[in-house]
PDB file of C-alpha atoms in Angstrom:
ATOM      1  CA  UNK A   1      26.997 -11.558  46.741  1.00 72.00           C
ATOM      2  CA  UNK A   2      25.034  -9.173  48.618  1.00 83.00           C
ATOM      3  CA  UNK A   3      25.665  -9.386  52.725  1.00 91.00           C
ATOM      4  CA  UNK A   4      22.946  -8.115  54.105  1.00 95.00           C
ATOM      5  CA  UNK A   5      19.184  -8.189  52.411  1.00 95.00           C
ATOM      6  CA  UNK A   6      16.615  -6.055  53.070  1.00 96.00           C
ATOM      7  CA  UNK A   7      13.353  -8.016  51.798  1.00 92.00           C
ATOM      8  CA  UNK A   8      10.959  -5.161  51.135  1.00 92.00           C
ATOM      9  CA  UNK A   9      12.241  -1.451  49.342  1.00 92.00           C
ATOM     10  CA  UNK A  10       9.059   0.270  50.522  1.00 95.00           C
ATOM     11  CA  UNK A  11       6.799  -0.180  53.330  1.00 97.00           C
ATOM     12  CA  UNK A  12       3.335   2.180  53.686  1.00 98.00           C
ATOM     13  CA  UNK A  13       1.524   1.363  57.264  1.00 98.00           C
ATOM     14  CA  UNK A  14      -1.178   3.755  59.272  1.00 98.00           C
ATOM     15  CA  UNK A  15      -0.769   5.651  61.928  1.00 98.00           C
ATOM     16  CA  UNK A  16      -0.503   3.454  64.886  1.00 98.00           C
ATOM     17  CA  UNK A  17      -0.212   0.398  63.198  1.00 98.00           C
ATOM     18  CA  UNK A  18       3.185  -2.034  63.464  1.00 98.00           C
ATOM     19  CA  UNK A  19       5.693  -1.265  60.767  1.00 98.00           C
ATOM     20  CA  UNK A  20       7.907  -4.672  60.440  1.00 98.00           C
ATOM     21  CA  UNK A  21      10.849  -4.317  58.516  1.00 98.00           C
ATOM     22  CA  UNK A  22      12.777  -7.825  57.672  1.00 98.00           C
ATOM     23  CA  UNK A  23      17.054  -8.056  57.146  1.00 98.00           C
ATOM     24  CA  UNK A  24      18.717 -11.440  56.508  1.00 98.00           C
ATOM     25  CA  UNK A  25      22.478 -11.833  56.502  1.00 97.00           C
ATOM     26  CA  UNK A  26      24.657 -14.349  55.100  1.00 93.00           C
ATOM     27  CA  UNK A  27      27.908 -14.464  57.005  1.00 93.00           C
ATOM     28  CA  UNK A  28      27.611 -16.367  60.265  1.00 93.00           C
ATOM     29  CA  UNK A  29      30.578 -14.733  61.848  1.00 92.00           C
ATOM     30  CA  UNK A  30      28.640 -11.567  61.984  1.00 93.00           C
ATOM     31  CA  UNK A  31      27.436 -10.343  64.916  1.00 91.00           C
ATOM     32  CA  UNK A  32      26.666  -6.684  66.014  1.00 92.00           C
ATOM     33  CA  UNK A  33      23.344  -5.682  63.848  1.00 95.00           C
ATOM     34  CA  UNK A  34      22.519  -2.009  63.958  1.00 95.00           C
ATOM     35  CA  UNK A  35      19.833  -0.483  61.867  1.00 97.00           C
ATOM     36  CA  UNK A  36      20.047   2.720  61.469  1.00 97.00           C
ATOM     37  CA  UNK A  37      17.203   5.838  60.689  1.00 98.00           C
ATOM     38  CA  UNK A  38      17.816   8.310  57.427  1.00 96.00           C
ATOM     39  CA  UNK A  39      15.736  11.245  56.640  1.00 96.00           C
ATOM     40  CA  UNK A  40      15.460  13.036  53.499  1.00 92.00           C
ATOM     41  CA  UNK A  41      18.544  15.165  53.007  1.00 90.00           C
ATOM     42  CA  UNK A  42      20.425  13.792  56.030  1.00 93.00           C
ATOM     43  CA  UNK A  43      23.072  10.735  56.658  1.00 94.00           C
ATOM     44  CA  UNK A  44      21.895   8.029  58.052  1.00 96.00           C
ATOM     45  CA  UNK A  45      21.767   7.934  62.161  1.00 96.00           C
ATOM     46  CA  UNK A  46      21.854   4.856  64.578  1.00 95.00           C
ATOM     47  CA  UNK A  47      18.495   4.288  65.804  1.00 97.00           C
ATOM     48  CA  UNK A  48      18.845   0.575  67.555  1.00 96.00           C
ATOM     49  CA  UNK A  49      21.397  -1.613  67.642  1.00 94.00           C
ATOM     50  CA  UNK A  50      21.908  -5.665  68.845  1.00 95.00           C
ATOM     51  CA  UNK A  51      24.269  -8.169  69.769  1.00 92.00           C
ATOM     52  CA  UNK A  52      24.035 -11.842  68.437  1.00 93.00           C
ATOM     53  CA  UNK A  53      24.105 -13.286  71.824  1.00 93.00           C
ATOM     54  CA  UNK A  54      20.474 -11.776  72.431  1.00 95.00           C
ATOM     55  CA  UNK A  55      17.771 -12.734  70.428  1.00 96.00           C
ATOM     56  CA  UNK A  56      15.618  -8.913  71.238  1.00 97.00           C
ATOM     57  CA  UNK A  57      16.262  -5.644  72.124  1.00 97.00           C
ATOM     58  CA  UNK A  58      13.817  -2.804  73.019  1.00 97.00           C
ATOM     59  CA  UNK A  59      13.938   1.054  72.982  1.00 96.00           C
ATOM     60  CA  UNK A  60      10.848   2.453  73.156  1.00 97.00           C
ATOM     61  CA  UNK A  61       8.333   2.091  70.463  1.00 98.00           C
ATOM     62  CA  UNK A  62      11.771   0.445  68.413  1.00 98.00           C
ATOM     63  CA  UNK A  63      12.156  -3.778  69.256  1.00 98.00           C
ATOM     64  CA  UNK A  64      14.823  -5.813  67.206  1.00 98.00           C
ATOM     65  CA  UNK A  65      13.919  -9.892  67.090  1.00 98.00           C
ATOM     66  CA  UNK A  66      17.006 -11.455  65.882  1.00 98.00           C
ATOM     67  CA  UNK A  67      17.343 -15.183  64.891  1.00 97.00           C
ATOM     68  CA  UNK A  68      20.640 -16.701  64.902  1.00 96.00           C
ATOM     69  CA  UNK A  69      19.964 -19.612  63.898  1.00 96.00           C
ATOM     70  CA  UNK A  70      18.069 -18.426  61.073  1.00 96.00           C
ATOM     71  CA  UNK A  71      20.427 -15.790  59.992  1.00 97.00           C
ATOM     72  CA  UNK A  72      17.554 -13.014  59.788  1.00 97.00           C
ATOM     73  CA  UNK A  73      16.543 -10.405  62.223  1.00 98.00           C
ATOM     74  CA  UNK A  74      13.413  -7.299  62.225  1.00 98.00           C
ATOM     75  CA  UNK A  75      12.655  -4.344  63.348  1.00 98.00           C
ATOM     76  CA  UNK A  76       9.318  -3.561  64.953  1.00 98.00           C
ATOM     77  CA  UNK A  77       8.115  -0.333  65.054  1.00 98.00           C
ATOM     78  CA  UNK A  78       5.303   0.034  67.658  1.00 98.00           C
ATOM     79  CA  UNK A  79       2.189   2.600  67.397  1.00 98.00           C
ATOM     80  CA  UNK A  80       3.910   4.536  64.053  1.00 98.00           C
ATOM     81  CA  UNK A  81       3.637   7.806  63.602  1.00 98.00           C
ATOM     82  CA  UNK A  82       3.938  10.043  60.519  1.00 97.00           C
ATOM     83  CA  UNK A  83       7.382  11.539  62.019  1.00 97.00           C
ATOM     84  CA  UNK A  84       8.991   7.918  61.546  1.00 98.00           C
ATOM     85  CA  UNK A  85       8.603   8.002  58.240  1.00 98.00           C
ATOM     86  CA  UNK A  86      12.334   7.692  56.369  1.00 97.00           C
ATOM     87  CA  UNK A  87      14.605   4.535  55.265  1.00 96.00           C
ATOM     88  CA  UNK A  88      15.552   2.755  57.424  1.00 97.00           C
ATOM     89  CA  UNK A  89      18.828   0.225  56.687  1.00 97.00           C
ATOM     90  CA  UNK A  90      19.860  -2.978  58.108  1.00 97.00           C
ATOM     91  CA  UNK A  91      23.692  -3.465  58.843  1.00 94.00           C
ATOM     92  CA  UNK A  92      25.895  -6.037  59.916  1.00 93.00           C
ATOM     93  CA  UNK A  93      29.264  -6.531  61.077  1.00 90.00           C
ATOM     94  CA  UNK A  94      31.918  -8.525  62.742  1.00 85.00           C
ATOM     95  CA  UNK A  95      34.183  -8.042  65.655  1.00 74.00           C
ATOM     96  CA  UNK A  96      37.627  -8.628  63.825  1.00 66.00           C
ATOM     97  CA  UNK A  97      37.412  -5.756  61.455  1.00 67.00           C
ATOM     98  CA  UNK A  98      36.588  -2.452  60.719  1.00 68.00           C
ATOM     99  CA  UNK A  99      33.893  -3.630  57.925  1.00 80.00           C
ATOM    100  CA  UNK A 100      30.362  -2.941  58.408  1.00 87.00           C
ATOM    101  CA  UNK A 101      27.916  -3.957  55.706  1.00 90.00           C
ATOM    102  CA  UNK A 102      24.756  -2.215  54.877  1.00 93.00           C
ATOM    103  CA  UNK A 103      21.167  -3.619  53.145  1.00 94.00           C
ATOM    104  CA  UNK A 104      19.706  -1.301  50.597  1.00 93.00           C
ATOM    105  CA  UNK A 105      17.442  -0.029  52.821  1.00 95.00           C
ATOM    106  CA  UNK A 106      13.588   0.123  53.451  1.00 96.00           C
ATOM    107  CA  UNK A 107      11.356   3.270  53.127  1.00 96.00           C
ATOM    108  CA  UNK A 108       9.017   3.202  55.588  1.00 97.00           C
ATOM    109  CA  UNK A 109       5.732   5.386  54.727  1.00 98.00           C
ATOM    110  CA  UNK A 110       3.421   6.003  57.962  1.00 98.00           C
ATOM    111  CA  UNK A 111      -0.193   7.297  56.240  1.00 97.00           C
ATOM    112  CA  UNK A 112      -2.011   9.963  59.132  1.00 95.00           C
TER     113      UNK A 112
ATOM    114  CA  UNK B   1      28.691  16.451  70.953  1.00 79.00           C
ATOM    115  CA  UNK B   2      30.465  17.028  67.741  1.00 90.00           C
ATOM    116  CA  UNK B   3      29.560  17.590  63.903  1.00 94.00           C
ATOM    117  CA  UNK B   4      30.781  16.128  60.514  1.00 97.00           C
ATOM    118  CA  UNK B   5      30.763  18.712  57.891  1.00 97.00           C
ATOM    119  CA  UNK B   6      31.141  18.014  54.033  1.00 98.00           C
ATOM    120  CA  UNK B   7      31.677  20.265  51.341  1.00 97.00           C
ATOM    121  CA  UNK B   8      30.118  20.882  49.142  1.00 97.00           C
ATOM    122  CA  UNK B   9      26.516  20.156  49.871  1.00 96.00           C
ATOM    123  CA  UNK B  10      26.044  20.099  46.346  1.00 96.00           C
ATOM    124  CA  UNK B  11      28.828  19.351  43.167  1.00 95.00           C
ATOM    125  CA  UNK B  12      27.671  19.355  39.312  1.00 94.00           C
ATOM    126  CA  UNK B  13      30.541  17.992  37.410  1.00 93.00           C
ATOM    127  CA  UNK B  14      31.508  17.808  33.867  1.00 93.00           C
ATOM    128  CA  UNK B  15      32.116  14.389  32.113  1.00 93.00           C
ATOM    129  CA  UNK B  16      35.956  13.848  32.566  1.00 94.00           C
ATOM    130  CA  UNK B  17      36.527  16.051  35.824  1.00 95.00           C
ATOM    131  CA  UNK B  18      37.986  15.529  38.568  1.00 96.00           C
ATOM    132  CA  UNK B  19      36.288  16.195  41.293  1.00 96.00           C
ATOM    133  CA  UNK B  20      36.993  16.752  45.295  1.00 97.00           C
ATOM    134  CA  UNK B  21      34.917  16.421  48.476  1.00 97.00           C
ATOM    135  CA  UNK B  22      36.040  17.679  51.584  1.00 98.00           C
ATOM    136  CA  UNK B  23      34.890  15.598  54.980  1.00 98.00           C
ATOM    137  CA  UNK B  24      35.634  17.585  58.488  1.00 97.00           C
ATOM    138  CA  UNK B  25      34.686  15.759  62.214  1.00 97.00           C
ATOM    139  CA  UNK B  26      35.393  17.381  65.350  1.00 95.00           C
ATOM    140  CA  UNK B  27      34.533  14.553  67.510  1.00 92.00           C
ATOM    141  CA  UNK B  28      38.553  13.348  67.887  1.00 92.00           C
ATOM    142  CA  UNK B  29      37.120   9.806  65.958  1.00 91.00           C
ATOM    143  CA  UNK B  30      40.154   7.818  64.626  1.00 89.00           C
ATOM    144  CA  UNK B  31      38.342   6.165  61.539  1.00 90.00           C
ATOM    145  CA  UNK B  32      36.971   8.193  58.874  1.00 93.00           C
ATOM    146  CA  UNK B  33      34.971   6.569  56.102  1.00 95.00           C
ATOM    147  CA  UNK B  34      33.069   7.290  52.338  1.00 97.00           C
ATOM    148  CA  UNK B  35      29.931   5.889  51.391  1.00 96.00           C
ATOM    149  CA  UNK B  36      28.106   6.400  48.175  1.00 96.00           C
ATOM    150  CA  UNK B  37      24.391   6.145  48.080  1.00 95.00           C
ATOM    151  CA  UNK B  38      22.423   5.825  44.714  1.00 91.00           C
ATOM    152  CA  UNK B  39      19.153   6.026  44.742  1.00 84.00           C
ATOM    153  CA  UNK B  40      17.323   2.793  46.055  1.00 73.00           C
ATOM    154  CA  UNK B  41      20.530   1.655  46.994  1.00 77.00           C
ATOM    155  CA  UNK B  42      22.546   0.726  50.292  1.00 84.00           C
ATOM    156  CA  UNK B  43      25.552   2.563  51.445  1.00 92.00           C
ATOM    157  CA  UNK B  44      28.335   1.086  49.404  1.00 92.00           C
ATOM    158  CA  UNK B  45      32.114   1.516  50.859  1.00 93.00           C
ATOM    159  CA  UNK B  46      34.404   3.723  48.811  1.00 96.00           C
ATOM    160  CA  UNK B  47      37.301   4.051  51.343  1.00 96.00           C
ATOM    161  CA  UNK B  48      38.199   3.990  54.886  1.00 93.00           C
ATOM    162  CA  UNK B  49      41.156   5.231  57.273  1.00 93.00           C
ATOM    163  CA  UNK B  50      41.411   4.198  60.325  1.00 90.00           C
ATOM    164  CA  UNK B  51      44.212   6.673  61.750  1.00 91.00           C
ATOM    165  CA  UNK B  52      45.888  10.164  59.416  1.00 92.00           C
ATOM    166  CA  UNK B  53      47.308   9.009  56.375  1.00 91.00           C
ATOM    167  CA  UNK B  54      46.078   5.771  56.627  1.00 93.00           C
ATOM    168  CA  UNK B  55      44.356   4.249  53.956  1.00 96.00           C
ATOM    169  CA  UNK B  56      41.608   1.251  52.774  1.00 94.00           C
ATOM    170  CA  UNK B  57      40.254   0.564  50.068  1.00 95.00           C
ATOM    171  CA  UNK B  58      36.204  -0.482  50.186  1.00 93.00           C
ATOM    172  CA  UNK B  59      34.325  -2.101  48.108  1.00 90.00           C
ATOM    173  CA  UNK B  60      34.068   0.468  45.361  1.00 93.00           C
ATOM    174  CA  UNK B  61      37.745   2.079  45.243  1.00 95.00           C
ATOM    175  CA  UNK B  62      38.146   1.880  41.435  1.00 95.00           C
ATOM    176  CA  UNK B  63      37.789   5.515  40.129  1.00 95.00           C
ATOM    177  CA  UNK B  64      38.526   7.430  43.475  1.00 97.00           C
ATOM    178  CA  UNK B  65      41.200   8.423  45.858  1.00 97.00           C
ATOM    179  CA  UNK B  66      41.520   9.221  48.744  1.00 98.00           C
ATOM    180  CA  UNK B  67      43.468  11.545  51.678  1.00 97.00           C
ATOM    181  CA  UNK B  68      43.495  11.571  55.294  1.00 96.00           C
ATOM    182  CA  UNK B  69      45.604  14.496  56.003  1.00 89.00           C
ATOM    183  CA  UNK B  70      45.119  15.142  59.626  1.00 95.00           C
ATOM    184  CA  UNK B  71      43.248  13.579  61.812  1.00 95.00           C
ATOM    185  CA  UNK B  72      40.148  15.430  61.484  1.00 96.00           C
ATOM    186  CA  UNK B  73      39.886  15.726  57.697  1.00 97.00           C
ATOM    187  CA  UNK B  74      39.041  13.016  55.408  1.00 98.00           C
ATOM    188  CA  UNK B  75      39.198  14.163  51.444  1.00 98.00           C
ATOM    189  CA  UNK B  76      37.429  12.051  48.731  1.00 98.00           C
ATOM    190  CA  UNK B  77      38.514  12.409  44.663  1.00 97.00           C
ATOM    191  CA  UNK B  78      36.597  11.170  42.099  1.00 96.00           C
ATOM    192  CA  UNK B  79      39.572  11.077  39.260  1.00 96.00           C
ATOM    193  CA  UNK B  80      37.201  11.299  35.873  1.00 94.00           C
ATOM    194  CA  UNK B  81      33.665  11.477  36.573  1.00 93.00           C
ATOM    195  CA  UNK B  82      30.928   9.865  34.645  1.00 91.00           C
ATOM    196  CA  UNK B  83      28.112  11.132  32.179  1.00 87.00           C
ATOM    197  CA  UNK B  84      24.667  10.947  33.201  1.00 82.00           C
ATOM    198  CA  UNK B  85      26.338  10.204  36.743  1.00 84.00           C
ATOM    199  CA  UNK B  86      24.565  11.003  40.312  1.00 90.00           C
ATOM    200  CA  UNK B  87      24.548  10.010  43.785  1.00 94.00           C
ATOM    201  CA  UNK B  88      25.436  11.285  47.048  1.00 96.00           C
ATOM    202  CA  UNK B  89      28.744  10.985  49.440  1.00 97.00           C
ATOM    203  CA  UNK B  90      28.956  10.261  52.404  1.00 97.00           C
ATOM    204  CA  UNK B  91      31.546  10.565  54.746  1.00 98.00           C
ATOM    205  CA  UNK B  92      31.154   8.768  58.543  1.00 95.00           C
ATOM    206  CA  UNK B  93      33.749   8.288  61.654  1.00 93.00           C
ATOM    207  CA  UNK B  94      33.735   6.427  64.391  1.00 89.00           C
ATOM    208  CA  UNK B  95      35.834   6.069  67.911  1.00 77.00           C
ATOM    209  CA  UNK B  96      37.919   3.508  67.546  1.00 66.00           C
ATOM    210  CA  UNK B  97      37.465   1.579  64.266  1.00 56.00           C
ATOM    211  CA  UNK B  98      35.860  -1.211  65.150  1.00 58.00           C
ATOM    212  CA  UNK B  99      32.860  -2.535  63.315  1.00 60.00           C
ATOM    213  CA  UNK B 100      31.042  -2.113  66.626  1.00 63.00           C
ATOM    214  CA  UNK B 101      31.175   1.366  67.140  1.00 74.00           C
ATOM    215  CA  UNK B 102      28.360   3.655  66.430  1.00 87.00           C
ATOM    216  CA  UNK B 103      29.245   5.909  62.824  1.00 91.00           C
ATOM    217  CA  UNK B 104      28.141   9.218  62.775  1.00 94.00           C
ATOM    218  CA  UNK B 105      27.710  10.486  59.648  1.00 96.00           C
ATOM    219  CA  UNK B 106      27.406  13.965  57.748  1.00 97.00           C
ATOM    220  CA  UNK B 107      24.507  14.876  55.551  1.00 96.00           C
ATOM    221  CA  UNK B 108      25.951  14.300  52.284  1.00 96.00           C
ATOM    222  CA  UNK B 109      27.688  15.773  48.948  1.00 97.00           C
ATOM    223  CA  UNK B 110      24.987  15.225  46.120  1.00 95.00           C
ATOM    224  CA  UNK B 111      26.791  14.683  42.908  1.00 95.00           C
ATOM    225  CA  UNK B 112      25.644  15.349  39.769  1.00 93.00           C
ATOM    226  CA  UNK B 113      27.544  15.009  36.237  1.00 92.00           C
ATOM    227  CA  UNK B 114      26.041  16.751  33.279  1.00 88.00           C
TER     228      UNK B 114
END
């Protein structure tokens, strides 16, 4: 059973539009969420990441809403630009162990 | 700032081979990890170490091996490789080992088995 879902394998937006990518989880003792940023050709970096005792974190154009209670969380990518274009991949973990569990990842098109 | 560095950036195989990926980080990290990525897919846990010659096995152990010889090197083997077979490695470390920590990870061996 998969741990983390990623509900969309391709997202296209415009320039300066929202991009919304959606993660759900299904183990309720997780709780440190990073999602992290891969380019074409490169590993994947860490981009954002959030605790489950908050419920949003913001870095610049980059916002996590997470939903505990739910067991889902998204990222929000403000005013897009062609540059963030790359997969992007939801991960989850928890505190006791060295695991960390990764969605399969959504690549995010941003049209000029 | 440090660097992870695998070799090769590229490996064709033969059906049968075995096969061996070298994983360097100079950033003192304890834990050392492989990933393989196939295409469309997430990163899927081969092994882990969290300390030299330590091992863990990942989700996806069967049909590779592993070595942590030092510290800062962190080998991967695949023992027979597969027809028709391609993905990439990758190989990630972290500071302490817990799931917490940020991974930093190289760009990638890109397997492919003729």
């Amino acid at each position: 059973q998969q741990q983390v879902r990623q509900s969309s394998q391709s997202l296209t937006v415009w320039e300066g539009e929202t991009a919304i990518l959606n993660c759900s989880y299904e183990n309720s003792a997780f709780d440190y969420f990073p999602w992290y940023q891969q380019f074409p050709g490169e590993g994947p970096a860490l981009l954002i990441a959030i605790r489950s005792v908050s419920d949003k974190k913001e870095d610049g154009r980059f916002t996590i809403f997470f939903n505990k209670r739910e067991k889902n969380l998204s990222l929000h990518i403000k005013d897009s630009q062609p540059g963030d274009s790359a997969t992007y991949f939801c991960a989850a973990s928890e505190n006791s162990n060295n695991r960390i569990f990764f969605g399969d990842g959504t690549q995010l098109v941003v049209k000029p | 700032g440090g660097i992870i560095t695998q070799t090769p950036k590229f490996l064709i195989g033969q059906e049968g081979q075995k096969l061996t990926l070298k994983c360097q980080q100079n950033f003192n990290h304890d834990t050392m990890y492989w990933y393989r990525q196939d295409s469309g897919k997430g990163l899927r846990l081969i092994y882990y170490s969290i300390t030299e010659n330590d091992l863990q096995k990942g989700d996806l152990s069967e049909g590779y091996d592993a070595s942590r010889e030092k510290k800062s090197s962190f080998s991967l083997t695949v023992t027979s490789a597969q027809k028709n077979e391609m993905a990439v490695f990758l190989c990630a470390s972290s500071i302490v080992g817990g799931s917490n920590e940020r991974l930093f990870f190289g760009h990638g061996t890109k397997l492919s088995v003729l």
